[in-house]
Amino acid sequence: MSGMSKRSFMIQLSREQKTIENYMSFSNDVLGILALSLGASSLGFKHPQPFACFFLFVVLLWLVSKQGPLTLKHFRRYKTFMDNVQLMWDLKIYLIGCMFLGSIALGITTQESIYTLLGYAT
């Protein structure tokens, strides 16, 4: 490479882009798995709906509290339909976890419906 380091060829993200990437990574990895786990936990209660509502509130509150310096202007880069598809793909585990918690809170998903879906219906 004639004296040039590999590092000079890497694309450096701006501080704003790093902040957004860290936020997306945290939201997807930590909060997504937490939401799925809390949804599964709430199904263990006799009446899972109130627990799922509370857990969903906690997950959404945590997401907002971790937003920190980010504002809506940081997300304006998602302008086209494909940009929004990319945003949803970046947050897929988080979205699945929140939808799972929401469906339990609304009474759509129950232990019985999961057992039926998986073929364990009695």
mmCIF file of N, CA, C and O in Angstrom, residues 29-113:
data_model
loop_
_atom_site.group_PDB
_atom_site.id
_atom_site.type_symbol
_atom_site.label_atom_id
_atom_site.label_comp_id
_atom_site.label_asym_id
_atom_site.label_seq_id
_atom_site.Cartn_x
_atom_site.Cartn_y
_atom_site.Cartn_z
ATOM 1 N N ASP A 29 -31.252 -3.721 19.350
ATOM 2 C CA ASP A 29 -30.689 -4.852 20.080
ATOM 3 C C ASP A 29 -31.242 -4.967 21.500
ATOM 4 O O ASP A 29 -31.840 -5.977 21.858
ATOM 5 N N VAL A 30 -31.067 -3.943 22.286
ATOM 6 C CA VAL A 30 -31.429 -4.023 23.701
ATOM 7 C C VAL A 30 -32.943 -3.949 23.892
ATOM 8 O O VAL A 30 -33.553 -4.831 24.500
ATOM 9 N N LEU A 31 -33.552 -2.896 23.378
ATOM 10 C CA LEU A 31 -34.986 -2.717 23.605
ATOM 11 C C LEU A 31 -35.827 -3.745 22.850
ATOM 12 O O LEU A 31 -36.890 -4.144 23.319
ATOM 13 N N GLY A 32 -35.363 -4.168 21.683
ATOM 14 C CA GLY A 32 -36.106 -5.174 20.925
ATOM 15 C C GLY A 32 -36.172 -6.502 21.653
ATOM 16 O O GLY A 32 -37.245 -7.100 21.803
ATOM 17 N N ILE A 33 -35.027 -6.969 22.123
ATOM 18 C CA ILE A 33 -34.995 -8.233 22.868
ATOM 19 C C ILE A 33 -35.734 -8.090 24.195
ATOM 20 O O ILE A 33 -36.444 -8.998 24.630
ATOM 21 N N LEU A 34 -35.587 -6.937 24.846
ATOM 22 C CA LEU A 34 -36.310 -6.698 26.098
ATOM 23 C C LEU A 34 -37.823 -6.756 25.866
ATOM 24 O O LEU A 34 -38.552 -7.382 26.644
ATOM 25 N N ALA A 35 -38.307 -6.125 24.797
ATOM 26 C CA ALA A 35 -39.745 -6.130 24.512
ATOM 27 C C ALA A 35 -40.247 -7.549 24.246
ATOM 28 O O ALA A 35 -41.318 -7.939 24.736
ATOM 29 N N LEU A 36 -39.488 -8.335 23.492
ATOM 30 C CA LEU A 36 -39.882 -9.725 23.243
ATOM 31 C C LEU A 36 -39.903 -10.522 24.551
ATOM 32 O O LEU A 36 -40.838 -11.294 24.802
ATOM 33 N N SER A 37 -38.903 -10.323 25.382
ATOM 34 C CA SER A 37 -38.836 -11.046 26.655
ATOM 35 C C SER A 37 -39.976 -10.648 27.589
ATOM 36 O O SER A 37 -40.575 -11.499 28.251
ATOM 37 N N LEU A 38 -40.256 -9.365 27.653
ATOM 38 C CA LEU A 38 -41.346 -8.905 28.513
ATOM 39 C C LEU A 38 -42.696 -9.397 28.003
ATOM 40 O O LEU A 38 -43.594 -9.691 28.794
ATOM 41 N N GLY A 39 -42.841 -9.496 26.688
ATOM 42 C CA GLY A 39 -44.073 -10.044 26.125
ATOM 43 C C GLY A 39 -44.254 -11.499 26.517
ATOM 44 O O GLY A 39 -45.344 -11.913 26.942
ATOM 45 N N ALA A 40 -43.178 -12.272 26.393
ATOM 46 C CA ALA A 40 -43.254 -13.684 26.794
ATOM 47 C C ALA A 40 -43.525 -13.802 28.286
ATOM 48 O O ALA A 40 -44.302 -14.669 28.714
ATOM 49 N N SER A 41 -42.924 -12.932 29.082
ATOM 50 C CA SER A 41 -43.153 -12.961 30.531
ATOM 51 C C SER A 41 -44.599 -12.620 30.877
ATOM 52 O O SER A 41 -45.192 -13.240 31.764
ATOM 53 N N SER A 42 -45.149 -11.648 30.186
ATOM 54 C CA SER A 42 -46.524 -11.250 30.506
ATOM 55 C C SER A 42 -47.522 -12.356 30.185
ATOM 56 O O SER A 42 -48.575 -12.447 30.824
ATOM 57 N N LEU A 43 -47.197 -13.199 29.219
ATOM 58 C CA LEU A 43 -48.095 -14.313 28.899
ATOM 59 C C LEU A 43 -48.165 -15.346 30.022
ATOM 60 O O LEU A 43 -49.078 -16.165 30.048
ATOM 61 N N GLY A 44 -47.216 -15.291 30.946
ATOM 62 C CA GLY A 44 -47.227 -16.219 32.068
ATOM 63 C C GLY A 44 -48.227 -15.851 33.154
ATOM 64 O O GLY A 44 -48.520 -16.666 34.025
ATOM 65 N N PHE A 45 -48.770 -14.647 33.093
ATOM 66 C CA PHE A 45 -49.753 -14.211 34.089
ATOM 67 C C PHE A 45 -51.153 -14.649 33.676
ATOM 68 O O PHE A 45 -51.427 -14.858 32.497
ATOM 69 N N LYS A 46 -52.032 -14.752 34.662
ATOM 70 C CA LYS A 46 -53.415 -15.152 34.386
ATOM 71 C C LYS A 46 -54.087 -14.136 33.456
ATOM 72 O O LYS A 46 -54.830 -14.502 32.552
ATOM 73 N N HIS A 47 -53.844 -12.851 33.702
ATOM 74 C CA HIS A 47 -54.372 -11.774 32.866
ATOM 75 C C HIS A 47 -53.174 -10.967 32.327
ATOM 76 O O HIS A 47 -52.716 -10.033 32.981
ATOM 77 N N PRO A 48 -52.682 -11.310 31.151
ATOM 78 C CA PRO A 48 -51.451 -10.684 30.649
ATOM 79 C C PRO A 48 -51.621 -9.259 30.111
ATOM 80 O O PRO A 48 -50.640 -8.518 30.031
ATOM 81 N N GLN A 49 -52.837 -8.841 29.779
ATOM 82 C CA GLN A 49 -53.031 -7.545 29.140
ATOM 83 C C GLN A 49 -52.513 -6.365 29.960
ATOM 84 O O GLN A 49 -51.793 -5.524 29.428
ATOM 85 N N PRO A 50 -52.850 -6.243 31.246
ATOM 86 C CA PRO A 50 -52.343 -5.073 31.981
ATOM 87 C C PRO A 50 -50.822 -5.072 32.104
ATOM 88 O O PRO A 50 -50.191 -4.013 32.065
ATOM 89 N N PHE A 51 -50.238 -6.250 32.227
ATOM 90 C CA PHE A 51 -48.782 -6.324 32.322
ATOM 91 C C PHE A 51 -48.135 -5.920 30.996
ATOM 92 O O PHE A 51 -47.131 -5.203 30.972
ATOM 93 N N ALA A 52 -48.714 -6.371 29.895
ATOM 94 C CA ALA A 52 -48.177 -6.007 28.583
ATOM 95 C C ALA A 52 -48.303 -4.506 28.339
ATOM 96 O O ALA A 52 -47.382 -3.891 27.777
ATOM 97 N N CYS A 53 -49.415 -3.912 28.757
ATOM 98 C CA CYS A 53 -49.571 -2.447 28.628
ATOM 99 C C CYS A 53 -48.490 -1.724 29.414
ATOM 100 O O CYS A 53 -47.861 -0.785 28.911
ATOM 101 N N PHE A 54 -48.269 -2.141 30.639
ATOM 102 C CA PHE A 54 -47.248 -1.512 31.474
ATOM 103 C C PHE A 54 -45.865 -1.695 30.860
ATOM 104 O O PHE A 54 -45.079 -0.748 30.781
ATOM 105 N N PHE A 55 -45.549 -2.915 30.424
ATOM 106 C CA PHE A 55 -44.233 -3.178 29.838
ATOM 107 C C PHE A 55 -44.023 -2.380 28.560
ATOM 108 O O PHE A 55 -42.928 -1.872 28.303
ATOM 109 N N LEU A 56 -45.059 -2.250 27.744
ATOM 110 C CA LEU A 56 -44.952 -1.465 26.521
ATOM 111 C C LEU A 56 -44.680 0.002 26.856
ATOM 112 O O LEU A 56 -43.849 0.655 26.218
ATOM 113 N N PHE A 57 -45.364 0.503 27.865
ATOM 114 C CA PHE A 57 -45.131 1.875 28.312
ATOM 115 C C PHE A 57 -43.678 2.059 28.756
ATOM 116 O O PHE A 57 -43.028 3.048 28.403
ATOM 117 N N VAL A 58 -43.156 1.110 29.520
ATOM 118 C CA VAL A 58 -41.771 1.197 30.002
ATOM 119 C C VAL A 58 -40.784 1.170 28.838
ATOM 120 O O VAL A 58 -39.841 1.971 28.796
ATOM 121 N N VAL A 59 -40.990 0.288 27.874
ATOM 122 C CA VAL A 59 -40.083 0.189 26.721
ATOM 123 C C VAL A 59 -40.115 1.479 25.903
ATOM 124 O O VAL A 59 -39.066 1.998 25.503
ATOM 125 N N LEU A 60 -41.297 2.020 25.659
ATOM 126 C CA LEU A 60 -41.398 3.264 24.893
ATOM 127 C C LEU A 60 -40.795 4.434 25.663
ATOM 128 O O LEU A 60 -40.118 5.297 25.078
ATOM 129 N N LEU A 61 -40.996 4.474 26.969
ATOM 130 C CA LEU A 61 -40.410 5.527 27.800
ATOM 131 C C LEU A 61 -38.884 5.442 27.780
ATOM 132 O O LEU A 61 -38.197 6.462 27.669
ATOM 133 N N TRP A 62 -38.356 4.237 27.841
ATOM 134 C CA TRP A 62 -36.908 4.051 27.801
ATOM 135 C C TRP A 62 -36.357 4.492 26.453
ATOM 136 O O TRP A 62 -35.316 5.119 26.364
ATOM 137 N N LEU A 63 -37.079 4.169 25.379
ATOM 138 C CA LEU A 63 -36.644 4.582 24.047
ATOM 139 C C LEU A 63 -36.549 6.101 23.953
ATOM 140 O O LEU A 63 -35.563 6.644 23.462
ATOM 141 N N VAL A 64 -37.557 6.785 24.444
ATOM 142 C CA VAL A 64 -37.573 8.246 24.396
ATOM 143 C C VAL A 64 -36.474 8.827 25.287
ATOM 144 O O VAL A 64 -35.806 9.788 24.918
ATOM 145 N N SER A 65 -36.251 8.227 26.452
ATOM 146 C CA SER A 65 -35.233 8.749 27.359
ATOM 147 C C SER A 65 -33.834 8.562 26.793
ATOM 148 O O SER A 65 -32.935 9.345 27.084
ATOM 149 N N LYS A 66 -33.609 7.545 25.980
ATOM 150 C CA LYS A 66 -32.305 7.309 25.365
ATOM 151 C C LYS A 66 -32.090 8.140 24.112
ATOM 152 O O LYS A 66 -31.018 8.140 23.539
ATOM 153 N N GLN A 67 -33.128 8.835 23.684
ATOM 154 C CA GLN A 67 -33.034 9.636 22.463
ATOM 155 C C GLN A 67 -31.991 10.728 22.616
ATOM 156 O O GLN A 67 -31.294 11.061 21.681
ATOM 157 N N GLY A 68 -31.893 11.260 23.822
ATOM 158 C CA GLY A 68 -30.868 12.254 24.122
ATOM 159 C C GLY A 68 -30.877 13.429 23.170
ATOM 160 O O GLY A 68 -31.894 14.088 22.998
ATOM 161 N N PRO A 69 -29.738 13.679 22.514
ATOM 162 C CA PRO A 69 -29.627 14.867 21.678
ATOM 163 C C PRO A 69 -30.312 14.745 20.309
ATOM 164 O O PRO A 69 -30.327 15.700 19.542
ATOM 165 N N LEU A 70 -30.858 13.581 20.020
ATOM 166 C CA LEU A 70 -31.497 13.407 18.711
ATOM 167 C C LEU A 70 -32.831 14.137 18.674
ATOM 168 O O LEU A 70 -33.577 14.148 19.633
ATOM 169 N N THR A 71 -33.122 14.735 17.535
ATOM 170 C CA THR A 71 -34.406 15.382 17.317
ATOM 171 C C THR A 71 -34.964 14.880 15.995
ATOM 172 O O THR A 71 -34.323 14.095 15.300
ATOM 173 N N LEU A 72 -36.143 15.337 15.664
ATOM 174 C CA LEU A 72 -36.746 14.903 14.399
ATOM 175 C C LEU A 72 -35.891 15.278 13.194
ATOM 176 O O LEU A 72 -35.932 14.605 12.177
ATOM 177 N N LYS A 73 -35.122 16.344 13.296
ATOM 178 C CA LYS A 73 -34.293 16.747 12.153
ATOM 179 C C LYS A 73 -33.266 15.674 11.803
ATOM 180 O O LYS A 73 -32.872 15.546 10.656
ATOM 181 N N HIS A 74 -32.862 14.874 12.785
ATOM 182 C CA HIS A 74 -31.901 13.817 12.512
ATOM 183 C C HIS A 74 -32.515 12.688 11.679
ATOM 184 O O HIS A 74 -31.809 11.954 11.009
ATOM 185 N N PHE A 75 -33.821 12.570 11.754
ATOM 186 C CA PHE A 75 -34.492 11.496 11.036
ATOM 187 C C PHE A 75 -35.092 11.969 9.709
ATOM 188 O O PHE A 75 -35.758 11.208 9.031
ATOM 189 N N ARG A 76 -34.857 13.195 9.358
ATOM 190 C CA ARG A 76 -35.381 13.711 8.086
ATOM 191 C C ARG A 76 -34.651 13.141 6.881
ATOM 192 O O ARG A 76 -35.053 13.360 5.752
ATOM 193 N N ARG A 77 -33.572 12.424 7.129
ATOM 194 C CA ARG A 77 -32.864 11.805 6.005
ATOM 195 C C ARG A 77 -33.664 10.647 5.407
ATOM 196 O O ARG A 77 -33.378 10.181 4.334
ATOM 197 N N TYR A 78 -34.697 10.188 6.125
ATOM 198 C CA TYR A 78 -35.563 9.122 5.628
ATOM 199 C C TYR A 78 -36.735 9.776 4.895
ATOM 200 O O TYR A 78 -37.805 9.950 5.448
ATOM 201 N N LYS A 79 -36.510 10.127 3.631
ATOM 202 C CA LYS A 79 -37.509 10.891 2.878
ATOM 203 C C LYS A 79 -38.346 10.028 1.948
ATOM 204 O O LYS A 79 -39.528 10.250 1.794
ATOM 205 N N THR A 80 -37.748 9.060 1.324
ATOM 206 C CA THR A 80 -38.466 8.257 0.338
ATOM 207 C C THR A 80 -39.034 6.996 0.990
ATOM 208 O O THR A 80 -38.695 6.658 2.129
ATOM 209 N N PHE A 81 -39.853 6.306 0.244
ATOM 210 C CA PHE A 81 -40.433 5.054 0.721
ATOM 211 C C PHE A 81 -39.336 4.050 1.045
ATOM 212 O O PHE A 81 -39.371 3.388 2.087
ATOM 213 N N MET A 82 -38.337 3.942 0.181
ATOM 214 C CA MET A 82 -37.259 2.983 0.404
ATOM 215 C C MET A 82 -36.418 3.367 1.617
ATOM 216 O O MET A 82 -35.910 2.493 2.318
ATOM 217 N N ASP A 83 -36.262 4.662 1.877
ATOM 218 C CA ASP A 83 -35.562 5.096 3.093
ATOM 219 C C ASP A 83 -36.327 4.641 4.334
ATOM 220 O O ASP A 83 -35.735 4.193 5.313
ATOM 221 N N ASN A 84 -37.646 4.741 4.292
ATOM 222 C CA ASN A 84 -38.475 4.299 5.417
ATOM 223 C C ASN A 84 -38.443 2.788 5.575
ATOM 224 O O ASN A 84 -38.473 2.284 6.694
ATOM 225 N N VAL A 85 -38.379 2.072 4.465
ATOM 226 C CA VAL A 85 -38.229 0.616 4.528
ATOM 227 C C VAL A 85 -36.894 0.280 5.193
ATOM 228 O O VAL A 85 -36.811 -0.617 6.037
ATOM 229 N N GLN A 86 -35.844 1.019 4.854
ATOM 230 C CA GLN A 86 -34.533 0.800 5.464
ATOM 231 C C GLN A 86 -34.578 1.090 6.962
ATOM 232 O O GLN A 86 -34.005 0.355 7.762
ATOM 233 N N LEU A 87 -35.272 2.155 7.354
ATOM 234 C CA LEU A 87 -35.418 2.480 8.773
ATOM 235 C C LEU A 87 -36.126 1.348 9.510
ATOM 236 O O LEU A 87 -35.690 0.929 10.591
ATOM 237 N N MET A 88 -37.205 0.823 8.926
ATOM 238 C CA MET A 88 -37.926 -0.281 9.555
ATOM 239 C C MET A 88 -37.051 -1.529 9.624
ATOM 240 O O MET A 88 -37.097 -2.274 10.598
ATOM 241 N N TRP A 89 -36.236 -1.762 8.599
ATOM 242 C CA TRP A 89 -35.339 -2.907 8.605
ATOM 243 C C TRP A 89 -34.280 -2.755 9.696
ATOM 244 O O TRP A 89 -33.935 -3.716 10.382
ATOM 245 N N ASP A 90 -33.778 -1.532 9.879
ATOM 246 C CA ASP A 90 -32.774 -1.274 10.914
ATOM 247 C C ASP A 90 -33.342 -1.499 12.312
ATOM 248 O O ASP A 90 -32.606 -1.813 13.239
ATOM 249 N N LEU A 91 -34.648 -1.333 12.469
ATOM 250 C CA LEU A 91 -35.297 -1.474 13.777
ATOM 251 C C LEU A 91 -36.212 -2.699 13.842
ATOM 252 O O LEU A 91 -37.160 -2.730 14.625
ATOM 253 N N LYS A 92 -35.946 -3.705 13.042
ATOM 254 C CA LYS A 92 -36.861 -4.841 12.899
ATOM 255 C C LYS A 92 -37.136 -5.577 14.210
ATOM 256 O O LYS A 92 -38.279 -5.886 14.513
ATOM 257 N N ILE A 93 -36.120 -5.836 15.020
ATOM 258 C CA ILE A 93 -36.346 -6.570 16.268
ATOM 259 C C ILE A 93 -37.143 -5.714 17.241
ATOM 260 O O ILE A 93 -38.055 -6.197 17.918
ATOM 261 N N TYR A 94 -36.821 -4.424 17.282
ATOM 262 C CA TYR A 94 -37.564 -3.514 18.147
ATOM 263 C C TYR A 94 -39.036 -3.453 17.729
ATOM 264 O O TYR A 94 -39.930 -3.536 18.572
ATOM 265 N N LEU A 95 -39.297 -3.332 16.438
ATOM 266 C CA LEU A 95 -40.680 -3.258 15.957
ATOM 267 C C LEU A 95 -41.441 -4.549 16.234
ATOM 268 O O LEU A 95 -42.603 -4.518 16.647
ATOM 269 N N ILE A 96 -40.790 -5.684 16.009
ATOM 270 C CA ILE A 96 -41.439 -6.973 16.282
ATOM 271 C C ILE A 96 -41.760 -7.096 17.766
ATOM 272 O O ILE A 96 -42.857 -7.515 18.147
ATOM 273 N N GLY A 97 -40.814 -6.699 18.618
ATOM 274 C CA GLY A 97 -41.041 -6.763 20.067
ATOM 275 C C GLY A 97 -42.184 -5.877 20.509
ATOM 276 O O GLY A 97 -43.034 -6.285 21.309
ATOM 277 N N CYS A 98 -42.231 -4.651 19.987
ATOM 278 C CA CYS A 98 -43.323 -3.736 20.363
ATOM 279 C C CYS A 98 -44.661 -4.205 19.813
ATOM 280 O O CYS A 98 -45.693 -4.078 20.487
ATOM 281 N N MET A 99 -44.666 -4.748 18.601
ATOM 282 C CA MET A 99 -45.921 -5.272 18.051
ATOM 283 C C MET A 99 -46.395 -6.480 18.856
ATOM 284 O O MET A 99 -47.593 -6.648 19.092
ATOM 285 N N PHE A 100 -45.457 -7.313 19.285
ATOM 286 C CA PHE A 100 -45.799 -8.473 20.116
ATOM 287 C C PHE A 100 -46.402 -8.013 21.437
ATOM 288 O O PHE A 100 -47.472 -8.489 21.843
ATOM 289 N N LEU A 101 -45.753 -7.063 22.103
ATOM 290 C CA LEU A 101 -46.291 -6.530 23.358
ATOM 291 C C LEU A 101 -47.653 -5.866 23.135
ATOM 292 O O LEU A 101 -48.580 -6.052 23.928
ATOM 293 N N GLY A 102 -47.769 -5.108 22.060
ATOM 294 C CA GLY A 102 -49.036 -4.448 21.752
ATOM 295 C C GLY A 102 -50.159 -5.426 21.480
ATOM 296 O O GLY A 102 -51.301 -5.226 21.918
ATOM 297 N N SER A 103 -49.838 -6.508 20.769
ATOM 298 C CA SER A 103 -50.886 -7.499 20.470
ATOM 299 C C SER A 103 -51.325 -8.238 21.728
ATOM 300 O O SER A 103 -52.488 -8.611 21.867
ATOM 301 N N ILE A 104 -50.418 -8.414 22.675
ATOM 302 C CA ILE A 104 -50.796 -9.021 23.955
ATOM 303 C C ILE A 104 -51.658 -8.033 24.749
ATOM 304 O O ILE A 104 -52.673 -8.409 25.335
ATOM 305 N N ALA A 105 -51.244 -6.772 24.751
ATOM 306 C CA ALA A 105 -51.995 -5.741 25.478
ATOM 307 C C ALA A 105 -53.414 -5.601 24.942
ATOM 308 O O ALA A 105 -54.339 -5.324 25.701
ATOM 309 N N LEU A 106 -53.594 -5.793 23.649
ATOM 310 C CA LEU A 106 -54.926 -5.693 23.040
ATOM 311 C C LEU A 106 -55.718 -7.000 23.126
ATOM 312 O O LEU A 106 -56.873 -7.055 22.695
ATOM 313 N N GLY A 107 -55.097 -8.048 23.623
ATOM 314 C CA GLY A 107 -55.777 -9.331 23.752
ATOM 315 C C GLY A 107 -55.785 -10.145 22.472
ATOM 316 O O GLY A 107 -56.477 -11.153 22.385
ATOM 317 N N ILE A 108 -55.025 -9.740 21.487
ATOM 318 C CA ILE A 108 -54.975 -10.464 20.212
ATOM 319 C C ILE A 108 -54.120 -11.720 20.350
ATOM 320 O O ILE A 108 -54.482 -12.787 19.859
ATOM 321 N N THR A 109 -52.973 -11.580 21.008
ATOM 322 C CA THR A 109 -52.072 -12.708 21.206
ATOM 323 C C THR A 109 -52.247 -13.242 22.620
ATOM 324 O O THR A 109 -52.145 -12.501 23.595
ATOM 325 N N THR A 110 -52.522 -14.541 22.705
ATOM 326 C CA THR A 110 -52.672 -15.227 23.989
ATOM 327 C C THR A 110 -51.825 -16.491 23.948
ATOM 328 O O THR A 110 -51.318 -16.874 22.886
ATOM 329 N N GLN A 111 -51.714 -17.139 25.095
ATOM 330 C CA GLN A 111 -51.009 -18.429 25.110
ATOM 331 C C GLN A 111 -51.672 -19.404 24.151
ATOM 332 O O GLN A 111 -50.998 -20.108 23.399
ATOM 333 N N GLU A 112 -52.997 -19.419 24.177
ATOM 334 C CA GLU A 112 -53.733 -20.354 23.334
ATOM 335 C C GLU A 112 -53.496 -20.089 21.849
ATOM 336 O O GLU A 112 -53.348 -21.018 21.065
ATOM 337 N N SER A 113 -53.467 -18.806 21.473
ATOM 338 C CA SER A 113 -53.242 -18.495 20.054
ATOM 339 C C SER A 113 -51.837 -18.886 19.611
ATOM 340 O O SER A 113 -51.644 -19.337 18.480
#
